[in-house]
mmCIF file of C-alpha atoms and ligand atoms in Angstrom:
data_model
loop_
_atom_site.group_PDB
_atom_site.id
_atom_site.type_symbol
_atom_site.label_atom_id
_atom_site.label_comp_id
_atom_site.label_asym_id
_atom_site.label_seq_id
_atom_site.Cartn_x
_atom_site.Cartn_y
_atom_site.Cartn_z
ATOM 1 C CA MET A 1 -92.896 95.678 -124.892
ATOM 2 C CA GLY A 2 -93.136 99.255 -126.076
ATOM 3 C CA PHE A 3 -94.408 102.105 -123.923
ATOM 4 C CA ASN A 4 -98.022 103.185 -124.136
ATOM 5 C CA VAL A 5 -97.293 106.916 -124.050
ATOM 6 C CA ASN A 6 -98.773 109.917 -125.832
ATOM 7 C CA SER A 7 -96.733 112.877 -124.682
ATOM 8 C CA LEU A 8 -93.366 113.959 -123.343
ATOM 9 C CA SER A 9 -94.638 114.137 -119.783
ATOM 10 C CA ASP A 10 -96.213 110.669 -119.790
ATOM 11 C CA LYS A 11 -94.496 108.485 -117.246
ATOM 12 C CA VAL A 12 -93.636 104.840 -116.972
ATOM 13 C CA LEU A 13 -93.305 103.172 -113.605
ATOM 14 C CA MET A 14 -90.035 102.084 -112.084
ATOM 15 C CA SER A 15 -89.932 99.033 -109.802
ATOM 16 C CA ASN A 16 -90.470 101.249 -106.729
ATOM 17 C CA ASN A 17 -93.718 102.573 -108.294
ATOM 18 C CA VAL A 18 -92.253 106.019 -108.936
ATOM 19 C CA GLY A 19 -92.994 107.416 -112.398
ATOM 20 C CA ILE A 20 -90.267 108.454 -114.832
ATOM 21 C CA PRO A 21 -91.086 110.592 -117.917
ATOM 22 C CA CYS A 22 -90.707 108.512 -121.067
ATOM 23 C CA LEU A 23 -88.307 110.846 -122.911
ATOM 24 C CA GLY A 24 -85.509 112.900 -121.400
ATOM 25 C CA PHE A 25 -83.247 115.781 -122.366
ATOM 26 C CA GLY A 26 -79.535 114.894 -122.311
ATOM 27 C CA THR A 27 -76.971 117.518 -121.312
ATOM 28 C CA TYR A 28 -73.615 115.803 -121.892
ATOM 29 C CA LYS A 29 -71.059 118.197 -123.398
ATOM 30 C CA ILE A 30 -73.187 121.250 -122.669
ATOM 31 C CA ASP A 31 -70.710 122.451 -120.074
ATOM 32 C CA ASP A 32 -71.002 126.199 -120.429
ATOM 33 C CA ASP A 33 -73.065 127.350 -117.442
ATOM 34 C CA GLN A 34 -75.181 129.880 -119.320
ATOM 35 C CA GLN A 35 -75.696 127.567 -122.271
ATOM 36 C CA VAL A 36 -76.848 124.653 -120.162
ATOM 37 C CA TYR A 37 -79.148 127.020 -118.247
ATOM 38 C CA ASP A 38 -80.655 128.305 -121.492
ATOM 39 C CA MET A 39 -81.031 124.841 -123.017
ATOM 40 C CA VAL A 40 -82.677 123.347 -119.927
ATOM 41 C CA ILE A 41 -85.107 126.289 -119.788
ATOM 42 C CA THR A 42 -85.798 125.756 -123.495
ATOM 43 C CA ALA A 43 -86.367 122.031 -122.996
ATOM 44 C CA LEU A 44 -88.720 122.651 -120.062
ATOM 45 C CA GLU A 45 -90.627 125.267 -122.095
ATOM 46 C CA VAL A 46 -90.960 122.808 -124.965
ATOM 47 C CA GLY A 47 -92.474 120.331 -122.496
ATOM 48 C CA TYR A 48 -89.608 118.028 -121.560
ATOM 49 C CA ARG A 49 -90.041 116.968 -117.940
ATOM 50 C CA HIS A 50 -86.957 114.808 -117.609
ATOM 51 C CA ILE A 51 -83.439 116.248 -117.517
ATOM 52 C CA ASP A 52 -80.309 114.111 -117.408
ATOM 53 C CA THR A 53 -77.031 115.402 -115.983
ATOM 54 C CA ALA A 54 -73.993 113.995 -114.159
ATOM 55 C CA ALA A 55 -71.182 115.223 -111.948
ATOM 56 C CA PHE A 56 -68.829 114.497 -114.844
ATOM 57 C CA TYR A 57 -70.704 116.871 -117.156
ATOM 58 C CA MET A 58 -69.677 119.821 -114.960
ATOM 59 C CA ASN A 59 -73.072 121.415 -115.483
ATOM 60 C CA GLU A 60 -75.170 120.376 -112.480
ATOM 61 C CA ALA A 61 -75.278 123.949 -111.161
ATOM 62 C CA GLY A 62 -76.718 125.347 -114.404
ATOM 63 C CA VAL A 63 -79.214 122.491 -114.653
ATOM 64 C CA GLY A 64 -80.432 123.055 -111.091
ATOM 65 C CA ARG A 65 -80.629 126.824 -111.492
ATOM 66 C CA ALA A 66 -82.737 126.424 -114.626
ATOM 67 C CA ILE A 67 -85.109 123.997 -112.882
ATOM 68 C CA ASN A 68 -85.481 126.268 -109.854
ATOM 69 C CA ASP A 69 -86.102 129.349 -112.030
ATOM 70 C CA PHE A 70 -88.583 127.486 -114.223
ATOM 71 C CA ILE A 71 -90.541 126.374 -111.155
ATOM 72 C CA ALA A 72 -90.473 129.916 -109.734
ATOM 73 C CA THR A 73 -91.829 131.486 -112.923
ATOM 74 C CA THR A 74 -94.418 128.896 -113.975
ATOM 75 C CA LYS A 75 -97.139 126.851 -112.327
ATOM 76 C CA ILE A 76 -95.093 123.700 -112.864
ATOM 77 C CA ALA A 77 -94.296 121.990 -109.563
ATOM 78 C CA ARG A 78 -90.980 120.427 -108.617
ATOM 79 C CA GLU A 79 -92.739 117.034 -108.540
ATOM 80 C CA ASP A 80 -93.569 117.428 -112.235
ATOM 81 C CA ILE A 81 -89.902 117.583 -113.215
ATOM 82 C CA PHE A 82 -87.609 114.575 -113.111
ATOM 83 C CA VAL A 83 -83.882 115.146 -112.760
ATOM 84 C CA THR A 84 -81.084 112.579 -112.831
ATOM 85 C CA SER A 85 -77.441 112.870 -111.839
ATOM 86 C CA LYS A 86 -74.607 110.365 -111.552
ATOM 87 C CA VAL A 87 -71.577 109.537 -109.425
ATOM 88 C CA TRP A 88 -68.330 109.496 -111.419
ATOM 89 C CA LYS A 89 -65.800 106.653 -111.753
ATOM 90 C CA THR A 90 -63.262 108.200 -109.413
ATOM 91 C CA GLU A 91 -65.778 108.250 -106.549
ATOM 92 C CA ARG A 92 -66.555 104.548 -106.251
ATOM 93 C CA GLY A 93 -66.859 102.903 -102.843
ATOM 94 C CA TYR A 94 -69.218 103.604 -99.939
ATOM 95 C CA ASP A 95 -67.726 106.778 -98.442
ATOM 96 C CA LYS A 96 -66.789 108.449 -101.695
ATOM 97 C CA THR A 97 -70.219 107.752 -103.170
ATOM 98 C CA ILE A 98 -71.951 109.372 -100.192
ATOM 99 C CA LYS A 99 -69.639 112.406 -100.426
ATOM 100 C CA ALA A 100 -70.113 112.651 -104.189
ATOM 101 C CA PHE A 101 -73.876 112.683 -103.700
ATOM 102 C CA GLU A 102 -73.564 115.507 -101.166
ATOM 103 C CA LYS A 103 -71.461 117.471 -103.658
ATOM 104 C CA THR A 104 -74.029 116.874 -106.397
ATOM 105 C CA MET A 105 -76.772 118.139 -104.082
ATOM 106 C CA ASP A 106 -74.742 121.260 -103.235
ATOM 107 C CA GLU A 107 -74.088 121.934 -106.912
ATOM 108 C CA ILE A 108 -77.597 121.288 -108.159
ATOM 109 C CA GLY A 109 -79.329 123.246 -105.395
ATOM 110 C CA LEU A 110 -82.462 121.098 -105.170
ATOM 111 C CA ASP A 111 -83.983 119.494 -102.057
ATOM 112 C CA TYR A 112 -83.920 116.105 -103.718
ATOM 113 C CA ILE A 113 -83.145 114.531 -107.048
ATOM 114 C CA ASP A 114 -85.329 111.970 -108.762
ATOM 115 C CA LEU A 115 -82.694 109.505 -109.827
ATOM 116 C CA PHE A 116 -79.054 108.987 -108.901
ATOM 117 C CA LEU A 117 -76.937 106.601 -110.986
ATOM 118 C CA VAL A 118 -73.556 104.902 -110.720
ATOM 119 C CA HIS A 119 -72.023 106.308 -113.914
ATOM 120 C CA TRP A 120 -69.729 103.366 -114.841
ATOM 121 C CA PRO A 121 -69.200 99.943 -113.241
ATOM 122 C CA ALA A 122 -65.908 98.804 -111.784
ATOM 123 C CA SER A 123 -64.594 96.141 -114.128
ATOM 124 C CA LEU A 124 -62.218 93.185 -113.875
ATOM 125 C CA THR A 125 -60.039 94.830 -116.515
ATOM 126 C CA PHE A 126 -59.026 97.527 -114.043
ATOM 127 C CA ASP A 127 -59.658 96.140 -110.558
ATOM 128 C CA ASP A 128 -59.205 92.599 -109.239
ATOM 129 C CA ASP A 129 -61.774 93.357 -106.558
ATOM 130 C CA TRP A 130 -64.234 94.930 -109.007
ATOM 131 C CA LYS A 131 -67.187 92.972 -107.629
ATOM 132 C CA GLU A 132 -66.578 94.197 -104.094
ATOM 133 C CA ILE A 133 -66.093 97.767 -105.326
ATOM 134 C CA ASN A 134 -69.439 97.650 -107.124
ATOM 135 C CA ARG A 135 -71.092 96.278 -103.994
ATOM 136 C CA ASP A 136 -69.533 98.960 -101.779
ATOM 137 C CA THR A 137 -70.653 101.680 -104.164
ATOM 138 C CA TRP A 138 -74.131 100.175 -104.241
ATOM 139 C CA ARG A 139 -74.267 100.116 -100.416
ATOM 140 C CA GLY A 140 -73.754 103.877 -100.577
ATOM 141 C CA MET A 141 -76.457 104.189 -103.215
ATOM 142 C CA MET A 142 -78.920 102.232 -101.081
ATOM 143 C CA ASP A 143 -78.284 104.512 -98.097
ATOM 144 C CA ILE A 144 -78.748 107.567 -100.316
ATOM 145 C CA TYR A 145 -82.082 106.133 -101.456
ATOM 146 C CA LYS A 146 -83.100 105.418 -97.855
ATOM 147 C CA SER A 147 -82.335 109.049 -96.945
ATOM 148 C CA GLY A 148 -85.128 110.106 -99.330
ATOM 149 C CA LYS A 149 -82.889 112.602 -101.113
ATOM 150 C CA ALA A 150 -82.821 110.484 -104.255
ATOM 151 C CA LYS A 151 -86.271 109.158 -105.125
ATOM 152 C CA ALA A 152 -84.771 106.333 -107.166
ATOM 153 C CA ILE A 153 -81.334 104.818 -107.728
ATOM 154 C CA GLY A 154 -79.772 102.941 -110.565
ATOM 155 C CA VAL A 155 -76.710 102.333 -112.663
ATOM 156 C CA SER A 156 -75.280 103.293 -116.019
ATOM 157 C CA ASN A 157 -73.120 101.326 -118.444
ATOM 158 C CA PHE A 158 -73.685 98.151 -116.413
ATOM 159 C CA LEU A 159 -73.814 95.080 -118.652
ATOM 160 C CA SER A 160 -75.358 91.888 -117.310
ATOM 161 C CA HIS A 161 -72.144 90.686 -115.654
ATOM 162 C CA HIS A 162 -71.819 94.005 -113.840
ATOM 163 C CA LEU A 163 -75.472 93.913 -112.792
ATOM 164 C CA ASP A 164 -74.868 90.415 -111.457
ATOM 165 C CA THR A 165 -72.447 91.851 -108.878
ATOM 166 C CA ILE A 166 -75.232 93.798 -107.105
ATOM 167 C CA ILE A 167 -78.514 92.177 -108.132
ATOM 168 C CA ASP A 168 -78.776 90.083 -104.944
ATOM 169 C CA MET A 169 -78.495 93.115 -102.649
ATOM 170 C CA GLU A 170 -81.325 94.578 -100.579
ATOM 171 C CA ILE A 171 -82.449 97.115 -103.183
ATOM 172 C CA GLN A 172 -82.154 96.424 -106.893
ATOM 173 C CA PRO A 173 -81.340 99.210 -109.364
ATOM 174 C CA MET A 174 -84.455 100.804 -110.829
ATOM 175 C CA VAL A 175 -82.739 102.033 -114.007
ATOM 176 C CA ASP A 176 -79.782 101.115 -116.209
ATOM 177 C CA GLN A 177 -78.693 103.875 -118.597
ATOM 178 C CA ILE A 178 -76.642 102.401 -121.434
ATOM 179 C CA GLU A 179 -75.589 103.357 -124.915
ATOM 180 C CA ILE A 180 -78.310 102.283 -127.341
ATOM 181 C CA SER A 181 -78.917 103.289 -130.932
ATOM 182 C CA PRO A 182 -80.181 101.418 -133.966
ATOM 183 C CA GLY A 183 -77.283 99.175 -134.834
ATOM 184 C CA PHE A 184 -76.231 99.012 -131.180
ATOM 185 C CA ARG A 185 -79.144 97.506 -129.302
ATOM 186 C CA GLN A 186 -77.241 95.801 -126.463
ATOM 187 C CA GLN A 187 -80.041 93.262 -126.407
ATOM 188 C CA ASP A 188 -78.452 90.953 -123.806
ATOM 189 C CA THR A 189 -78.394 93.743 -121.266
ATOM 190 C CA VAL A 190 -81.870 94.952 -122.245
ATOM 191 C CA ASP A 191 -83.218 91.395 -121.793
ATOM 192 C CA TYR A 192 -81.533 91.154 -118.396
ATOM 193 C CA CYS A 193 -83.087 94.468 -117.356
ATOM 194 C CA ASN A 194 -86.533 93.448 -118.599
ATOM 195 C CA GLU A 195 -86.311 90.203 -116.614
ATOM 196 C CA HIS A 196 -85.406 92.111 -113.454
ATOM 197 C CA GLY A 197 -87.856 95.010 -113.848
ATOM 198 C CA ILE A 198 -85.060 97.524 -114.496
ATOM 199 C CA ILE A 199 -86.003 100.449 -116.767
ATOM 200 C CA VAL A 200 -83.523 100.954 -119.615
ATOM 201 C CA GLU A 201 -82.491 104.427 -120.742
ATOM 202 C CA ALA A 202 -80.556 105.117 -123.944
ATOM 203 C CA TRP A 203 -77.616 107.529 -123.913
ATOM 204 C CA SER A 204 -76.499 108.855 -127.267
ATOM 205 C CA PRO A 205 -79.697 107.542 -128.859
ATOM 206 C CA LEU A 206 -78.736 109.224 -132.142
ATOM 207 C CA GLY A 207 -75.256 107.724 -132.051
ATOM 208 C CA ARG A 208 -74.146 111.306 -131.395
ATOM 209 C CA GLY A 209 -75.481 112.085 -134.852
ATOM 210 C CA ARG A 210 -73.745 109.181 -136.600
ATOM 211 C CA SER A 211 -76.938 107.133 -136.935
ATOM 212 C CA LEU A 212 -78.919 109.840 -138.693
ATOM 213 C CA ASN A 213 -77.589 109.121 -142.185
ATOM 214 C CA HIS A 214 -77.892 105.342 -142.179
ATOM 215 C CA PRO A 215 -79.775 104.330 -145.365
ATOM 216 C CA LEU A 216 -82.526 102.453 -143.516
ATOM 217 C CA ILE A 217 -83.154 105.393 -141.171
ATOM 218 C CA LEU A 218 -83.269 107.780 -144.144
ATOM 219 C CA GLU A 219 -85.662 105.458 -145.979
ATOM 220 C CA LEU A 220 -88.018 105.275 -143.004
ATOM 221 C CA ALA A 221 -87.808 109.031 -142.417
ATOM 222 C CA GLU A 222 -89.003 109.501 -145.984
ATOM 223 C CA LYS A 223 -91.728 106.874 -145.599
ATOM 224 C CA TYR A 224 -93.175 108.287 -142.353
ATOM 225 C CA LYS A 225 -92.611 111.940 -143.298
ATOM 226 C CA LYS A 226 -90.514 112.450 -140.162
ATOM 227 C CA ASP A 227 -86.808 113.163 -139.757
ATOM 228 C CA SER A 228 -84.135 110.612 -138.907
ATOM 229 C CA ALA A 229 -83.910 111.613 -135.256
ATOM 230 C CA GLN A 230 -87.666 111.257 -134.834
ATOM 231 C CA ILE A 231 -87.560 107.747 -136.328
ATOM 232 C CA ILE A 232 -84.847 106.717 -133.880
ATOM 233 C CA ILE A 233 -86.483 108.298 -130.820
ATOM 234 C CA ARG A 234 -89.809 106.696 -131.711
ATOM 235 C CA TRP A 235 -88.047 103.350 -132.202
ATOM 236 C CA ASP A 236 -86.744 103.563 -128.629
ATOM 237 C CA LEU A 237 -90.202 104.266 -127.212
ATOM 238 C CA GLN A 238 -91.721 101.381 -129.167
ATOM 239 C CA ASN A 239 -88.996 99.124 -127.770
ATOM 240 C CA GLY A 240 -89.778 100.256 -124.199
ATOM 241 C CA ILE A 241 -86.597 102.298 -123.829
ATOM 242 C CA ILE A 242 -86.315 105.886 -122.538
ATOM 243 C CA PRO A 243 -84.248 107.946 -125.011
ATOM 244 C CA LEU A 244 -82.177 110.913 -123.823
ATOM 245 C CA PRO A 245 -81.420 112.921 -126.981
ATOM 246 C CA LYS A 246 -79.206 115.961 -126.574
ATOM 247 C CA SER A 247 -79.228 119.118 -128.655
ATOM 248 C CA ILE A 248 -78.100 122.700 -128.302
ATOM 249 C CA ASN A 249 -80.346 123.750 -131.171
ATOM 250 C CA LYS A 250 -83.838 124.878 -130.193
ATOM 251 C CA GLY A 251 -85.446 123.665 -133.425
ATOM 252 C CA ARG A 252 -84.009 120.187 -132.805
ATOM 253 C CA VAL A 253 -85.020 120.214 -129.141
ATOM 254 C CA VAL A 254 -88.565 120.795 -130.428
ATOM 255 C CA SER A 255 -88.460 118.290 -133.287
ATOM 256 C CA ASN A 256 -86.873 115.542 -131.150
ATOM 257 C CA ALA A 257 -89.962 115.709 -128.945
ATOM 258 C CA ASP A 258 -92.406 115.536 -131.840
ATOM 259 C CA VAL A 259 -92.653 111.756 -131.882
ATOM 260 C CA PHE A 260 -96.153 111.067 -130.573
ATOM 261 C CA ASP A 261 -98.157 111.456 -133.787
ATOM 262 C CA PHE A 262 -96.982 108.399 -135.684
ATOM 263 C CA GLU A 263 -96.215 104.742 -135.194
ATOM 264 C CA ILE A 264 -93.511 102.634 -136.799
ATOM 265 C CA SER A 265 -95.046 99.441 -138.213
ATOM 266 C CA LYS A 266 -94.160 96.044 -136.804
ATOM 267 C CA GLU A 267 -92.336 95.174 -140.037
ATOM 268 C CA ASP A 268 -90.235 98.334 -139.908
ATOM 269 C CA MET A 269 -89.464 97.797 -136.212
ATOM 270 C CA THR A 270 -88.217 94.331 -137.137
ATOM 271 C CA LYS A 271 -85.983 95.839 -139.827
ATOM 272 C CA LEU A 272 -84.592 98.434 -137.416
ATOM 273 C CA ASN A 273 -84.051 95.823 -134.728
ATOM 274 C CA ALA A 274 -82.118 93.702 -137.209
ATOM 275 C CA MET A 275 -79.714 96.469 -138.250
ATOM 276 C CA GLU A 276 -76.074 95.496 -138.374
ATOM 277 C CA ARG A 277 -73.675 97.098 -135.879
ATOM 278 C CA TYR A 278 -73.424 100.752 -136.734
ATOM 279 C CA GLY A 279 -72.711 104.142 -135.224
ATOM 280 C CA ASP A 280 -71.802 103.314 -131.622
ATOM 281 C CA SER A 281 -69.098 105.117 -129.670
ATOM 282 C CA GLY A 282 -66.906 102.083 -129.005
ATOM 283 C CA HIS A 283 -66.809 102.880 -125.267
ATOM 284 C CA HIS A 284 -67.083 99.400 -123.771
ATOM 285 C CA PRO A 285 -67.335 99.467 -119.958
ATOM 286 C CA ASP A 286 -64.698 96.734 -119.693
ATOM 287 C CA GLU A 287 -62.327 98.578 -122.024
ATOM 288 C CA ALA A 288 -62.819 102.314 -121.567
ATOM 289 C CA TRP A 289 -61.278 103.616 -118.400
HETATM 290 P P1 A2P B 1 -76.807 119.716 -131.844
HETATM 291 O O1 A2P B 1 -76.606 119.793 -130.354
HETATM 292 O O2 A2P B 1 -76.070 120.744 -132.600
HETATM 293 O O3 A2P B 1 -78.271 119.631 -132.217
HETATM 294 P P2 A2P B 1 -76.895 112.053 -129.045
HETATM 295 O O4 A2P B 1 -78.126 112.512 -128.334
HETATM 296 O O5 A2P B 1 -77.029 110.707 -129.687
HETATM 297 O O6 A2P B 1 -75.655 112.143 -128.177
HETATM 298 O O7 A2P B 1 -76.657 113.032 -130.274
HETATM 299 C C1 A2P B 1 -76.361 114.372 -130.062
HETATM 300 C C2 A2P B 1 -75.772 114.928 -131.323
HETATM 301 O O8 A2P B 1 -76.751 114.869 -132.355
HETATM 302 C C3 A2P B 1 -75.388 116.356 -131.169
HETATM 303 O O9 A2P B 1 -74.236 116.575 -131.951
HETATM 304 C C4 A2P B 1 -76.575 117.118 -131.729
HETATM 305 O O10 A2P B 1 -76.141 118.330 -132.292
HETATM 306 C C5 A2P B 1 -77.080 116.186 -132.783
HETATM 307 N N1 A2P B 1 -78.543 116.222 -132.917
HETATM 308 C C6 A2P B 1 -79.456 116.185 -131.938
HETATM 309 N N2 A2P B 1 -80.700 116.178 -132.428
HETATM 310 C C7 A2P B 1 -80.567 116.237 -133.775
HETATM 311 C C8 A2P B 1 -81.492 116.261 -134.848
HETATM 312 N N3 A2P B 1 -82.792 116.233 -134.648
HETATM 313 N N4 A2P B 1 -80.977 116.329 -136.115
HETATM 314 C C9 A2P B 1 -79.648 116.355 -136.338
HETATM 315 N N5 A2P B 1 -78.727 116.316 -135.358
HETATM 316 C C10 A2P B 1 -79.178 116.267 -134.087
#
């Protein structure tokens, strides 16, 4: 169920029929205002049309300023750029979620955002009433969506049992952004999302760099005359997953997007999909605070 896409700006459809560009630029840990501004401008110049931020990243203002300036100085329209932000763990529940969204909108300085996500689920490990908390948060998300100021809503780090807490509600999440890298496929959650028409995005697709030196990735990089990151990003696309690689290096921002001129064979996809556990962060939503 891979994507049929040929460029960075090609979109896939979410369940509400809104398009989402197939590859995004991640901004986690780029928290210096000028640096995030410069990197988002660079990414947009390279052709990325999908930028991923979050309240927790403390960089929404720089992201929004870069998008506004890029629109003002090019012929690219706001509608051609897709921007995501997220509500942090401390802001769960209906009222706090609504307020957090307002703060995000103030920070980012855009009339609307394309996708707003619940950053982490409430979990039984930390809250007896975790199910109700997730439902309350999701009620806020649904009202945000109905206001038109977020063109789509979704979740992040929700595994199937977390998704189960909200899946029967009026509006289902359109996206689930989870950690995925070769060696950490989270296939149960991906299957759940595929069954429910939820688009899956991969955070830390390169295992924050850890995955790049795995022998199989190196072997395939050699075979396809690409680099390790390109193999991994292409693997995501061929699995129907939107990767969100992050880099503060312009050359790597460019090369991470150069993944539309080759195809990984079925046999090699099978090998990658069968990789043993490797390179993940260890941040389990039921364990990490
Ligand atoms: P840098 O920002 O210096 O390029 P992930 O997206 O999985 O979180 O990984 C991000 C990490 O991987 C960052 O440390 C980033 O460093 C590094 N990285 C991103 N793209 C590449 C690439 N093409 N080659 C090597 N390292 C990369």
